[in-house]
mmCIF file of C-alpha atoms and ligand atoms in Angstrom:
data_model
loop_
_atom_site.group_PDB
_atom_site.id
_atom_site.type_symbol
_atom_site.label_atom_id
_atom_site.label_comp_id
_atom_site.label_asym_id
_atom_site.label_seq_id
_atom_site.Cartn_x
_atom_site.Cartn_y
_atom_site.Cartn_z
ATOM 1 C CA MET A 1 -0.025 39.428 24.848
ATOM 2 C CA GLU A 2 -2.847 37.257 26.528
ATOM 3 C CA ILE A 3 -1.383 34.072 27.819
ATOM 4 C CA ASN A 4 -4.108 31.266 27.031
ATOM 5 C CA PRO A 5 -3.540 28.363 29.310
ATOM 6 C CA ALA A 6 -6.148 26.453 27.439
ATOM 7 C CA VAL A 7 -4.003 26.074 24.266
ATOM 8 C CA THR A 8 -1.937 23.070 24.761
ATOM 9 C CA PHE A 9 1.673 22.931 23.547
ATOM 10 C CA LYS A 10 2.198 21.005 20.323
ATOM 11 C CA HIS A 11 5.504 20.037 18.836
ATOM 12 C CA ASP A 12 4.660 21.544 15.476
ATOM 13 C CA ARG A 13 8.024 20.991 13.578
ATOM 14 C CA SER A 14 7.243 23.332 10.743
ATOM 15 C CA ILE A 15 6.783 26.230 13.223
ATOM 16 C CA MET A 16 9.658 25.172 15.533
ATOM 17 C CA TYR A 17 12.187 25.190 12.573
ATOM 18 C CA ALA A 18 10.996 28.505 11.212
ATOM 19 C CA LYS A 19 11.079 30.201 14.515
ATOM 20 C CA ARG A 20 13.840 30.516 17.139
ATOM 21 C CA PRO A 21 12.224 30.571 20.524
ATOM 22 C CA LYS A 22 12.767 33.571 22.566
ATOM 23 C CA VAL A 23 14.199 32.621 25.953
ATOM 24 C CA LEU A 24 13.699 34.800 29.122
ATOM 25 C CA ILE A 25 16.240 34.068 31.842
ATOM 26 C CA VAL A 26 15.613 35.342 35.217
ATOM 27 C CA GLY A 27 18.713 35.826 37.318
ATOM 28 C CA ALA A 28 22.233 36.988 36.073
ATOM 29 C CA GLY A 29 24.084 34.554 38.487
ATOM 30 C CA LEU A 30 26.533 32.184 37.084
ATOM 31 C CA ALA A 31 23.846 29.911 35.936
ATOM 32 C CA GLY A 32 21.908 32.489 33.997
ATOM 33 C CA LEU A 33 24.888 34.105 32.566
ATOM 34 C CA THR A 34 26.280 30.797 31.387
ATOM 35 C CA LEU A 35 23.142 29.900 29.664
ATOM 36 C CA GLY A 36 22.972 33.394 28.037
ATOM 37 C CA MET A 37 26.616 32.861 26.757
ATOM 38 C CA LEU A 38 25.632 29.592 25.123
ATOM 39 C CA LEU A 39 22.387 30.813 23.741
ATOM 40 C CA TYR A 40 24.308 33.863 22.252
ATOM 41 C CA LYS A 41 26.802 31.490 20.604
ATOM 42 C CA ALA A 42 23.805 29.341 19.258
ATOM 43 C CA GLY A 43 22.086 32.374 17.854
ATOM 44 C CA ILE A 44 19.071 31.849 19.888
ATOM 45 C CA PRO A 45 17.198 35.134 21.146
ATOM 46 C CA PHE A 46 17.273 35.691 24.933
ATOM 47 C CA GLU A 47 17.041 38.335 27.514
ATOM 48 C CA ILE A 48 18.394 38.187 31.061
ATOM 49 C CA TYR A 49 16.585 39.912 33.855
ATOM 50 C CA GLU A 50 18.415 40.660 37.201
ATOM 51 C CA ARG A 51 16.729 42.161 40.188
ATOM 52 C CA ALA A 52 19.941 43.697 41.633
ATOM 53 C CA ALA A 53 20.792 47.119 40.201
ATOM 54 C CA LYS A 54 24.449 46.168 40.315
ATOM 55 C CA VAL A 55 26.241 42.921 40.571
ATOM 56 C CA LYS A 56 28.543 42.480 43.532
ATOM 57 C CA PRO A 57 31.674 40.577 43.111
ATOM 58 C CA LEU A 58 31.426 38.419 46.137
ATOM 59 C CA GLY A 59 32.921 35.051 46.933
ATOM 60 C CA SER A 60 36.039 33.134 47.000
ATOM 61 C CA ALA A 61 37.198 30.698 44.333
ATOM 62 C CA MET A 62 35.477 28.310 42.050
ATOM 63 C CA TYR A 63 37.165 25.052 41.162
ATOM 64 C CA PHE A 64 36.354 23.786 37.591
ATOM 65 C CA ASN A 65 37.561 20.271 37.270
ATOM 66 C CA CYS A 66 38.536 18.697 33.958
ATOM 67 C CA THR A 67 34.888 17.925 33.015
ATOM 68 C CA THR A 68 33.414 21.367 33.749
ATOM 69 C CA ALA A 69 36.449 23.281 32.361
ATOM 70 C CA ASN A 70 35.342 21.879 28.973
ATOM 71 C CA LEU A 71 32.628 24.480 28.975
ATOM 72 C CA PHE A 72 35.182 27.122 28.374
ATOM 73 C CA LYS A 73 36.709 25.121 25.566
ATOM 74 C CA GLN A 74 33.434 24.794 23.910
ATOM 75 C CA CYS A 75 32.777 28.514 24.009
ATOM 76 C CA GLY A 76 36.109 29.355 22.614
ATOM 77 C CA ILE A 77 37.342 31.046 25.779
ATOM 78 C CA TYR A 78 39.641 28.344 27.193
ATOM 79 C CA GLU A 79 42.788 30.410 26.815
ATOM 80 C CA GLU A 80 41.329 33.232 28.742
ATOM 81 C CA PHE A 81 40.007 30.811 31.329
ATOM 82 C CA VAL A 82 43.366 29.278 31.783
ATOM 83 C CA ALA A 83 45.101 32.675 32.051
ATOM 84 C CA LEU A 84 42.705 33.692 34.895
ATOM 85 C CA GLY A 85 43.130 30.259 36.632
ATOM 86 C CA LYS A 86 45.829 28.202 38.417
ATOM 87 C CA TYR A 87 46.191 24.715 37.538
ATOM 88 C CA VAL A 88 45.135 22.100 40.088
ATOM 89 C CA SER A 89 47.069 18.927 39.831
ATOM 90 C CA SER A 90 45.885 17.493 43.120
ATOM 91 C CA ILE A 91 43.815 18.146 46.179
ATOM 92 C CA LYS A 92 45.584 17.477 49.469
ATOM 93 C CA MET A 93 43.553 16.275 52.479
ATOM 94 C CA CYS A 94 45.294 17.410 55.757
ATOM 95 C CA ASN A 95 44.638 16.879 59.474
ATOM 96 C CA GLU A 96 44.784 19.439 62.403
ATOM 97 C CA ASN A 97 48.389 18.705 62.904
ATOM 98 C CA ARG A 98 49.184 20.145 59.455
ATOM 99 C CA GLU A 99 50.016 16.610 58.169
ATOM 100 C CA LEU A 100 49.036 15.233 54.869
ATOM 101 C CA GLU A 101 46.491 12.436 55.190
ATOM 102 C CA PHE A 102 46.091 11.606 51.422
ATOM 103 C CA SER A 103 46.281 13.308 48.060
ATOM 104 C CA VAL A 104 43.700 13.176 45.209
ATOM 105 C CA ASP A 105 45.637 13.535 42.002
ATOM 106 C CA PHE A 106 44.563 14.791 38.611
ATOM 107 C CA GLU A 107 47.671 14.672 36.651
ATOM 108 C CA GLY A 108 47.195 13.555 33.102
ATOM 109 C CA HIS A 109 43.521 14.407 32.964
ATOM 110 C CA GLU A 110 43.779 16.696 29.952
ATOM 111 C CA GLU A 111 44.536 13.591 27.679
ATOM 112 C CA LEU A 112 41.672 11.727 29.341
ATOM 113 C CA TYR A 113 39.011 14.360 29.431
ATOM 114 C CA GLY A 114 40.048 17.088 27.113
ATOM 115 C CA ALA A 115 40.779 19.774 29.659
ATOM 116 C CA ASN A 116 42.609 20.429 32.793
ATOM 117 C CA GLY A 117 41.047 21.593 36.305
ATOM 118 C CA TYR A 118 41.702 25.128 37.297
ATOM 119 C CA ILE A 119 40.890 27.208 40.285
ATOM 120 C CA VAL A 120 39.669 30.621 39.470
ATOM 121 C CA SER A 121 38.605 33.570 41.600
ATOM 122 C CA ARG A 122 34.685 33.712 41.621
ATOM 123 C CA PRO A 123 34.586 37.535 40.710
ATOM 124 C CA LEU A 124 36.907 36.859 37.769
ATOM 125 C CA ILE A 125 35.120 33.932 36.301
ATOM 126 C CA TYR A 126 31.843 35.951 36.754
ATOM 127 C CA ASP A 127 33.304 38.731 34.795
ATOM 128 C CA LEU A 128 34.728 36.419 32.013
ATOM 129 C CA ILE A 129 31.243 34.997 31.427
ATOM 130 C CA LEU A 130 29.557 38.434 31.620
ATOM 131 C CA ARG A 131 31.990 39.646 28.968
ATOM 132 C CA GLN A 132 30.728 37.080 26.508
ATOM 133 C CA ILE A 133 27.277 38.564 26.380
ATOM 134 C CA PRO A 134 26.365 41.857 24.682
ATOM 135 C CA GLU A 135 25.373 44.325 27.350
ATOM 136 C CA GLU A 136 21.897 45.116 25.896
ATOM 137 C CA HIS A 137 20.736 41.558 26.814
ATOM 138 C CA VAL A 138 21.305 42.044 30.510
ATOM 139 C CA HIS A 139 18.723 44.114 32.218
ATOM 140 C CA LEU A 140 19.477 45.122 35.762
ATOM 141 C CA GLY A 141 17.024 46.314 38.432
ATOM 142 C CA LYS A 142 14.291 43.999 37.140
ATOM 143 C CA LYS A 143 12.751 41.876 39.857
ATOM 144 C CA VAL A 144 10.339 39.289 38.650
ATOM 145 C CA LEU A 145 7.237 39.119 40.723
ATOM 146 C CA THR A 146 4.985 36.928 38.764
ATOM 147 C CA MET A 147 4.800 34.704 35.677
ATOM 148 C CA GLN A 148 2.180 33.089 33.455
ATOM 149 C CA GLN A 149 2.697 30.385 30.841
ATOM 150 C CA GLY A 150 0.421 28.760 28.375
ATOM 151 C CA GLY A 151 0.186 27.219 24.858
ATOM 152 C CA ASN A 152 1.228 30.531 23.111
ATOM 153 C CA GLY A 153 3.970 31.854 25.383
ATOM 154 C CA VAL A 154 5.233 33.060 28.741
ATOM 155 C CA LEU A 155 4.755 36.438 30.286
ATOM 156 C CA ILE A 156 6.629 37.755 33.308
ATOM 157 C CA ARG A 157 5.881 40.884 35.326
ATOM 158 C CA PHE A 158 8.419 43.007 37.216
ATOM 159 C CA SER A 159 8.182 44.956 40.377
ATOM 160 C CA ASP A 160 8.506 48.255 38.307
ATOM 161 C CA GLY A 161 5.140 47.289 36.577
ATOM 162 C CA SER A 162 6.824 46.434 33.319
ATOM 163 C CA GLU A 163 6.359 43.083 31.485
ATOM 164 C CA ALA A 164 8.398 40.880 29.151
ATOM 165 C CA GLU A 165 7.077 38.047 26.975
ATOM 166 C CA GLY A 166 8.798 35.103 25.283
ATOM 167 C CA ASP A 167 8.527 31.479 24.311
ATOM 168 C CA ILE A 168 10.510 29.777 27.184
ATOM 169 C CA LEU A 169 11.240 30.918 30.778
ATOM 170 C CA VAL A 170 14.277 29.830 32.605
ATOM 171 C CA GLY A 171 14.373 30.304 36.402
ATOM 172 C CA ALA A 172 18.195 30.894 37.108
ATOM 173 C CA ASP A 173 17.244 32.977 40.188
ATOM 174 C CA GLY A 174 19.157 31.081 42.900
ATOM 175 C CA ALA A 175 18.206 28.903 45.929
ATOM 176 C CA TYR A 176 15.095 30.919 46.694
ATOM 177 C CA SER A 177 13.965 30.925 43.106
ATOM 178 C CA ALA A 178 10.676 33.075 42.655
ATOM 179 C CA VAL A 179 10.365 31.185 39.314
ATOM 180 C CA ARG A 180 10.364 27.891 41.199
ATOM 181 C CA GLN A 181 8.012 29.120 43.887
ATOM 182 C CA GLY A 182 5.512 30.384 41.291
ATOM 183 C CA MET A 183 5.778 27.103 39.172
ATOM 184 C CA TYR A 184 5.242 25.013 42.339
ATOM 185 C CA GLU A 185 2.275 26.766 43.626
ATOM 186 C CA LYS A 186 0.424 26.183 40.337
ATOM 187 C CA LEU A 187 1.399 22.497 40.271
ATOM 188 C CA LYS A 188 0.377 22.208 43.873
ATOM 189 C CA LYS A 189 -3.059 23.391 43.140
ATOM 190 C CA THR A 190 -3.506 20.611 40.386
ATOM 191 C CA ASN A 191 -1.882 18.009 42.688
ATOM 192 C CA LYS A 192 0.991 17.619 40.315
ATOM 193 C CA LEU A 193 3.800 18.449 42.835
ATOM 194 C CA PRO A 194 5.587 15.479 44.394
ATOM 195 C CA ALA A 195 5.298 15.769 48.262
ATOM 196 C CA SER A 196 9.001 16.040 48.678
ATOM 197 C CA ASP A 197 9.220 19.160 46.608
ATOM 198 C CA ALA A 198 6.636 20.841 48.806
ATOM 199 C CA LEU A 199 8.833 20.620 51.868
ATOM 200 C CA PRO A 200 11.039 23.535 52.922
ATOM 201 C CA LEU A 201 14.789 23.510 52.234
ATOM 202 C CA PRO A 202 16.608 21.650 54.892
ATOM 203 C CA PHE A 203 19.407 24.025 56.164
ATOM 204 C CA SER A 204 22.436 21.784 56.692
ATOM 205 C CA THR A 205 25.704 23.761 56.651
ATOM 206 C CA VAL A 206 26.973 27.162 56.905
ATOM 207 C CA ARG A 207 29.925 28.404 54.899
ATOM 208 C CA LEU A 208 32.212 31.298 55.352
ATOM 209 C CA VAL A 209 34.270 32.171 52.200
ATOM 210 C CA GLY A 210 36.959 34.817 51.617
ATOM 211 C CA GLN A 211 39.995 35.804 49.585
ATOM 212 C CA THR A 212 43.133 37.718 50.557
ATOM 213 C CA HIS A 213 44.559 40.442 48.721
ATOM 214 C CA PRO A 214 47.611 39.510 46.646
ATOM 215 C CA LEU A 215 50.279 38.289 49.127
ATOM 216 C CA SER A 216 54.167 38.062 48.918
ATOM 217 C CA ALA A 217 56.144 34.806 48.832
ATOM 218 C CA GLU A 218 57.338 35.640 52.280
ATOM 219 C CA GLU A 219 53.760 35.896 53.686
ATOM 220 C CA PHE A 220 52.719 32.731 51.960
ATOM 221 C CA PRO A 221 55.647 30.718 50.403
ATOM 222 C CA ASP A 222 53.379 28.212 48.526
ATOM 223 C CA LEU A 223 52.355 31.057 46.169
ATOM 224 C CA THR A 224 55.711 30.629 44.326
ATOM 225 C CA ILE A 225 54.705 27.120 43.124
ATOM 226 C CA ASP A 226 53.094 27.335 39.731
ATOM 227 C CA LYS A 227 50.263 24.871 40.586
ATOM 228 C CA SER A 228 47.589 25.740 42.961
ATOM 229 C CA GLN A 229 48.196 24.458 46.399
ATOM 230 C CA PHE A 230 44.725 23.158 47.294
ATOM 231 C CA ARG A 231 44.178 21.841 50.738
ATOM 232 C CA ASN A 232 41.354 20.564 52.625
ATOM 233 C CA PHE A 233 41.552 20.243 56.463
ATOM 234 C CA ILE A 234 39.408 17.683 58.329
ATOM 235 C CA ALA A 235 39.095 17.843 62.049
ATOM 236 C CA THR A 236 38.404 14.919 64.372
ATOM 237 C CA ASP A 237 36.708 16.903 67.114
ATOM 238 C CA LYS A 238 34.767 19.817 65.591
ATOM 239 C CA MET A 239 31.979 20.076 63.178
ATOM 240 C CA TYR A 240 34.046 22.088 60.719
ATOM 241 C CA THR A 241 36.121 21.466 57.693
ATOM 242 C CA TRP A 242 38.200 24.259 56.053
ATOM 243 C CA SER A 243 40.292 24.747 52.970
ATOM 244 C CA THR A 244 42.869 26.960 51.334
ATOM 245 C CA SER A 245 44.131 27.357 47.808
ATOM 246 C CA THR A 246 46.510 29.628 46.053
ATOM 247 C CA THR A 247 45.349 31.481 42.877
ATOM 248 C CA ALA A 248 47.073 32.883 39.706
ATOM 249 C CA GLN A 249 46.551 36.504 41.146
ATOM 250 C CA ASN A 250 48.848 35.484 44.242
ATOM 251 C CA THR A 251 45.807 35.649 46.478
ATOM 252 C CA VAL A 252 44.876 32.816 49.005
ATOM 253 C CA CYS A 253 41.154 31.713 48.668
ATOM 254 C CA TRP A 254 39.842 30.276 51.817
ATOM 255 C CA GLY A 255 36.686 28.951 53.322
ATOM 256 C CA ALA A 256 35.299 27.171 56.369
ATOM 257 C CA ILE A 257 32.145 24.957 56.491
ATOM 258 C CA LEU A 258 30.174 24.398 59.768
ATOM 259 C CA PHE A 259 27.983 21.200 59.525
ATOM 260 C CA LEU A 260 24.884 21.848 61.464
ATOM 261 C CA ASP A 261 23.055 19.530 63.710
ATOM 262 C CA GLU A 262 19.612 20.215 65.102
ATOM 263 C CA GLU A 263 20.726 22.600 67.805
ATOM 264 C CA THR A 264 23.236 24.718 65.766
ATOM 265 C CA SER A 265 20.855 24.712 62.886
ATOM 266 C CA LYS A 266 18.327 26.650 65.292
ATOM 267 C CA ASP A 267 21.086 29.115 66.256
ATOM 268 C CA ASN A 268 21.560 29.951 62.605
ATOM 269 C CA ASP A 269 17.921 30.191 61.704
ATOM 270 C CA ALA A 270 17.792 34.052 62.189
ATOM 271 C CA PHE A 271 20.409 34.133 59.336
ATOM 272 C CA ARG A 272 18.262 32.382 56.923
ATOM 273 C CA ASN A 273 16.458 35.422 55.525
ATOM 274 C CA SER A 274 19.160 37.913 55.931
ATOM 275 C CA GLU A 275 21.597 38.947 53.110
ATOM 276 C CA TRP A 276 24.924 37.211 52.536
ATOM 277 C CA GLY A 277 27.665 39.591 53.307
ATOM 278 C CA PRO A 278 30.185 41.130 55.522
ATOM 279 C CA GLU A 279 27.985 41.514 58.909
ATOM 280 C CA ALA A 280 27.164 37.959 59.218
ATOM 281 C CA ALA A 281 30.724 36.785 58.262
ATOM 282 C CA ALA A 282 32.372 38.678 61.065
ATOM 283 C CA ALA A 283 30.841 36.352 63.763
ATOM 284 C CA MET A 284 31.890 33.326 61.905
ATOM 285 C CA CYS A 285 35.434 34.547 61.477
ATOM 286 C CA GLU A 286 35.739 34.617 65.344
ATOM 287 C CA GLN A 287 34.716 30.929 65.442
ATOM 288 C CA VAL A 288 37.323 29.638 62.981
ATOM 289 C CA LYS A 289 40.268 31.938 63.296
ATOM 290 C CA ASP A 290 42.405 29.520 65.332
ATOM 291 C CA PHE A 291 42.117 26.563 62.769
ATOM 292 C CA PRO A 292 45.741 25.568 61.553
ATOM 293 C CA ILE A 293 46.639 26.009 57.902
ATOM 294 C CA ILE A 294 49.710 25.324 55.843
ATOM 295 C CA SER A 295 51.628 28.096 53.912
ATOM 296 C CA GLY A 296 54.515 26.089 52.751
ATOM 297 C CA GLY A 297 57.057 28.103 54.794
ATOM 298 C CA ASP A 298 58.142 27.542 58.477
ATOM 299 C CA LYS A 299 55.732 30.094 59.781
ATOM 300 C CA ILE A 300 52.926 28.602 61.652
ATOM 301 C CA LEU A 301 49.788 30.112 60.306
ATOM 302 C CA THR A 302 46.094 29.877 61.168
ATOM 303 C CA LEU A 303 42.965 31.200 59.371
ATOM 304 C CA GLN A 304 43.280 34.316 61.327
ATOM 305 C CA ASP A 305 46.413 35.262 59.231
ATOM 306 C CA LEU A 306 44.154 34.965 56.167
ATOM 307 C CA ILE A 307 41.133 36.746 57.733
ATOM 308 C CA ASP A 308 43.501 39.757 58.541
ATOM 309 C CA ARG A 309 44.554 39.810 54.995
ATOM 310 C CA SER A 310 41.119 39.623 53.173
ATOM 311 C CA PRO A 311 39.177 42.674 52.316
ATOM 312 C CA LYS A 312 36.096 42.496 54.558
ATOM 313 C CA GLU A 313 33.680 43.651 51.937
ATOM 314 C CA PHE A 314 34.231 40.460 49.913
ATOM 315 C CA LEU A 315 33.859 38.070 52.817
ATOM 316 C CA SER A 316 30.644 36.132 52.545
ATOM 317 C CA LYS A 317 28.817 33.765 54.838
ATOM 318 C CA VAL A 318 26.663 31.459 52.687
ATOM 319 C CA MET A 319 24.244 28.920 53.928
ATOM 320 C CA LEU A 320 23.782 25.632 52.200
ATOM 321 C CA GLU A 321 20.717 23.510 51.791
ATOM 322 C CA GLU A 322 21.371 20.224 50.369
ATOM 323 C CA LYS A 323 18.327 19.460 48.411
ATOM 324 C CA VAL A 324 17.626 18.204 44.987
ATOM 325 C CA PHE A 325 14.256 19.028 43.705
ATOM 326 C CA LYS A 326 12.473 16.376 41.597
ATOM 327 C CA THR A 327 10.470 18.855 39.605
ATOM 328 C CA TRP A 328 12.676 21.029 37.226
ATOM 329 C CA PHE A 329 10.334 21.912 34.371
ATOM 330 C CA ASP A 330 6.670 22.462 33.693
ATOM 331 C CA CYS A 331 5.101 23.548 30.284
ATOM 332 C CA ARG A 332 7.370 26.357 29.147
ATOM 333 C CA THR A 333 9.295 26.897 32.417
ATOM 334 C CA VAL A 334 12.564 25.238 33.419
ATOM 335 C CA LEU A 335 14.863 25.751 36.352
ATOM 336 C CA ILE A 336 18.574 25.788 36.324
ATOM 337 C CA GLY A 337 21.556 26.348 38.746
ATOM 338 C CA ASP A 338 20.768 26.652 42.554
ATOM 339 C CA GLY A 339 17.084 27.123 41.694
ATOM 340 C CA MET A 340 16.621 23.405 41.063
ATOM 341 C CA LEU A 341 19.511 22.112 43.018
ATOM 342 C CA TYR A 342 21.036 23.832 45.861
ATOM 343 C CA LEU A 343 24.545 22.519 46.204
ATOM 344 C CA SER A 344 25.093 22.893 42.639
ATOM 345 C CA ILE A 345 27.937 21.230 40.426
ATOM 346 C CA PHE A 346 30.135 24.188 41.324
ATOM 347 C CA PHE A 347 29.439 23.805 44.934
ATOM 348 C CA SER A 348 30.759 20.220 45.163
ATOM 349 C CA HIS A 349 34.219 21.609 44.655
ATOM 350 C CA THR A 350 34.092 24.987 46.427
ATOM 351 C CA LEU A 351 36.256 26.642 48.848
HETATM 352 C C1 LIG B 1 27.760 35.481 47.800
HETATM 353 C C2 LIG B 1 28.026 34.056 47.317
HETATM 354 C C3 LIG B 1 29.293 33.660 47.436
HETATM 355 C C4 LIG B 1 29.654 32.361 46.938
HETATM 356 N N1 LIG B 1 30.922 32.033 46.907
HETATM 357 C C5 LIG B 1 31.276 30.871 46.449
HETATM 358 C C6 LIG B 1 32.708 30.469 46.293
HETATM 359 O O1 LIG B 1 33.507 31.227 46.849
HETATM 360 N N2 LIG B 1 32.986 29.297 45.628
HETATM 361 C C7 LIG B 1 32.181 28.623 45.046
HETATM 362 O O2 LIG B 1 32.404 27.578 44.425
HETATM 363 N N3 LIG B 1 30.795 28.864 45.194
HETATM 364 C C8 LIG B 1 30.264 29.952 45.850
HETATM 365 N N4 LIG B 1 28.998 30.242 45.851
HETATM 366 C C9 LIG B 1 28.131 29.399 45.382
HETATM 367 C C10 LIG B 1 27.948 29.299 43.792
HETATM 368 O O3 LIG B 1 28.564 30.508 43.433
HETATM 369 C C11 LIG B 1 26.670 29.025 43.538
HETATM 370 O O4 LIG B 1 26.261 27.711 43.547
HETATM 371 C C12 LIG B 1 26.243 29.590 42.136
HETATM 372 O O5 LIG B 1 26.513 31.018 42.202
HETATM 373 C C13 LIG B 1 24.841 29.375 41.744
HETATM 374 O O6 LIG B 1 24.550 30.059 40.596
HETATM 375 P P1 LIG B 1 23.100 30.427 40.400
HETATM 376 O O7 LIG B 1 23.305 31.199 39.024
HETATM 377 O O8 LIG B 1 22.216 29.215 40.246
HETATM 378 O O9 LIG B 1 22.424 31.297 41.475
HETATM 379 P P2 LIG B 1 22.901 32.775 42.154
HETATM 380 O O10 LIG B 1 24.464 33.005 41.959
HETATM 381 O O11 LIG B 1 22.232 32.708 43.404
HETATM 382 O O12 LIG B 1 22.214 33.789 41.199
HETATM 383 C C14 LIG B 1 20.813 34.031 41.180
HETATM 384 C C15 LIG B 1 20.538 35.438 40.645
HETATM 385 O O13 LIG B 1 19.239 35.612 40.389
HETATM 386 C C16 LIG B 1 18.746 36.856 40.983
HETATM 387 N N5 LIG B 1 17.367 36.922 41.394
HETATM 388 C C17 LIG B 1 16.755 36.282 42.342
HETATM 389 N N6 LIG B 1 15.517 36.390 42.408
HETATM 390 C C18 LIG B 1 15.166 37.148 41.399
HETATM 391 C C19 LIG B 1 13.965 37.721 40.891
HETATM 392 N N7 LIG B 1 12.875 37.463 41.539
HETATM 393 N N8 LIG B 1 14.043 38.489 39.671
HETATM 394 C C20 LIG B 1 15.224 38.695 39.156
HETATM 395 N N9 LIG B 1 16.502 38.267 39.647
HETATM 396 C C21 LIG B 1 16.387 37.483 40.639
HETATM 397 C C22 LIG B 1 19.808 37.101 42.092
HETATM 398 O O14 LIG B 1 19.797 38.578 42.494
HETATM 399 C C23 LIG B 1 21.130 36.470 41.559
HETATM 400 O O15 LIG B 1 21.842 37.472 40.944
HETATM 401 C C24 LIG B 1 28.681 31.589 46.325
HETATM 402 C C25 LIG B 1 27.310 31.946 46.152
HETATM 403 C C26 LIG B 1 27.128 33.228 46.603
HETATM 404 C C27 LIG B 1 25.618 33.765 46.398
HETATM 405 C C1 LIG B 2 33.835 17.038 37.670
HETATM 406 O O1 LIG B 2 32.933 17.485 38.400
HETATM 407 C C2 LIG B 2 31.587 17.111 37.974
HETATM 408 C C3 LIG B 2 30.580 17.922 38.798
HETATM 409 O O2 LIG B 2 30.634 17.661 40.183
HETATM 410 C C4 LIG B 2 31.458 15.727 38.096
HETATM 411 O O3 LIG B 2 30.222 15.240 37.625
HETATM 412 C C5 LIG B 2 32.577 14.945 37.243
HETATM 413 O O4 LIG B 2 32.512 13.689 37.440
HETATM 414 C C6 LIG B 2 33.954 15.483 37.712
HETATM 415 N N1 LIG B 2 34.797 15.016 36.758
HETATM 416 C C7 LIG B 2 35.720 14.075 37.234
HETATM 417 C C8 LIG B 2 36.777 13.568 36.212
HETATM 418 O O5 LIG B 2 35.936 13.824 38.387
#
């Protein structure tokens, strides 16, 4: 297909109704897969292209509150979602002396909002969503290098020299979205990009996340409680917060966030372009290991006890840039997930 930029897009309803647009999704992360699941339900043609040859089940837990959990109701997989998750009836804010400061309560939210909030291990929720999409729609090992769009369609080219064409291009390719960068370059040339969107991502926090293997009630007594024990710890003298929560699989998901200032931001700069994963995580474990946590028992635990019980290959250090881009679509291209908004809806409730 030749993409003809001169043909302007017209909303011709007779054509729109006769033809279901083909959607090309770049990125098989949570955003890309969730959109794929919805399009599949709606009977709209789509293909997902992911640069990784294999998807790594990284991360800790995702908290879906009563509003976001409705997604699974709408897709008819709420029961499965609930079976994987542990009900969160409150989030407890604690201090460094292991005392409760205050509690945010969610009891009765199902009547109000139509669903309850659950904490689910990130690899499991990823797998649940992936299972809703027929395999042949997910193409692995396909790294998008360039894209073109015009009145008659979109065309993307992959690093292996192959191409794909469709009607709508969705950039679901994460915080360093290639689709966003391609789109912004073109907008910049025609002076259509707001100045704030042209600035680099501000690098404001570093996060370490992990998950223990299943623990016994002896190791972590709170696991016997059928509601997730979800605690956030706030320090008065350090630039960290940390949290723990119990899951339905008897694991403890945990995480620590370092809030960066100008100095510490520089220290972490080298990490900016490196991979998320075990290597970078080890150094951060050292920094947070003595932070106090609550297990429900009389044992005095710290994050070290959880680090010791967490498979190292699933530990990840993630950096966060809090930035909301103004420009999220152009012509036939649209950005979703971390590509348009780092610190996504999921992240506001993460561990
Ligand atoms: C390792 C990791 C651990 C995390 N842990 C947690 C956690 O424990 N709890 C929590 O709540 N949140 C966690 N998050 C954050 C949360 O999961 C993200 O906010 C969410 O994943 C964003 O989804 P996304 O689909 O927009 O982007 P991503 O998940 O980043 O997915 C983007 C996908 O696009 C692919 N891609 C990128 N460029 C290209 C290209 N050019 N061509 C083709 N494909 C491309 C990438 O390989 C990737 O699979 C974690 C994120 C990561 C990456
Ligand atoms: C649930 O989380 C979403 C995303 O952060 C937020 O918009 C919504 O207001 C939350 N719902 C409630 C009831 O707090």
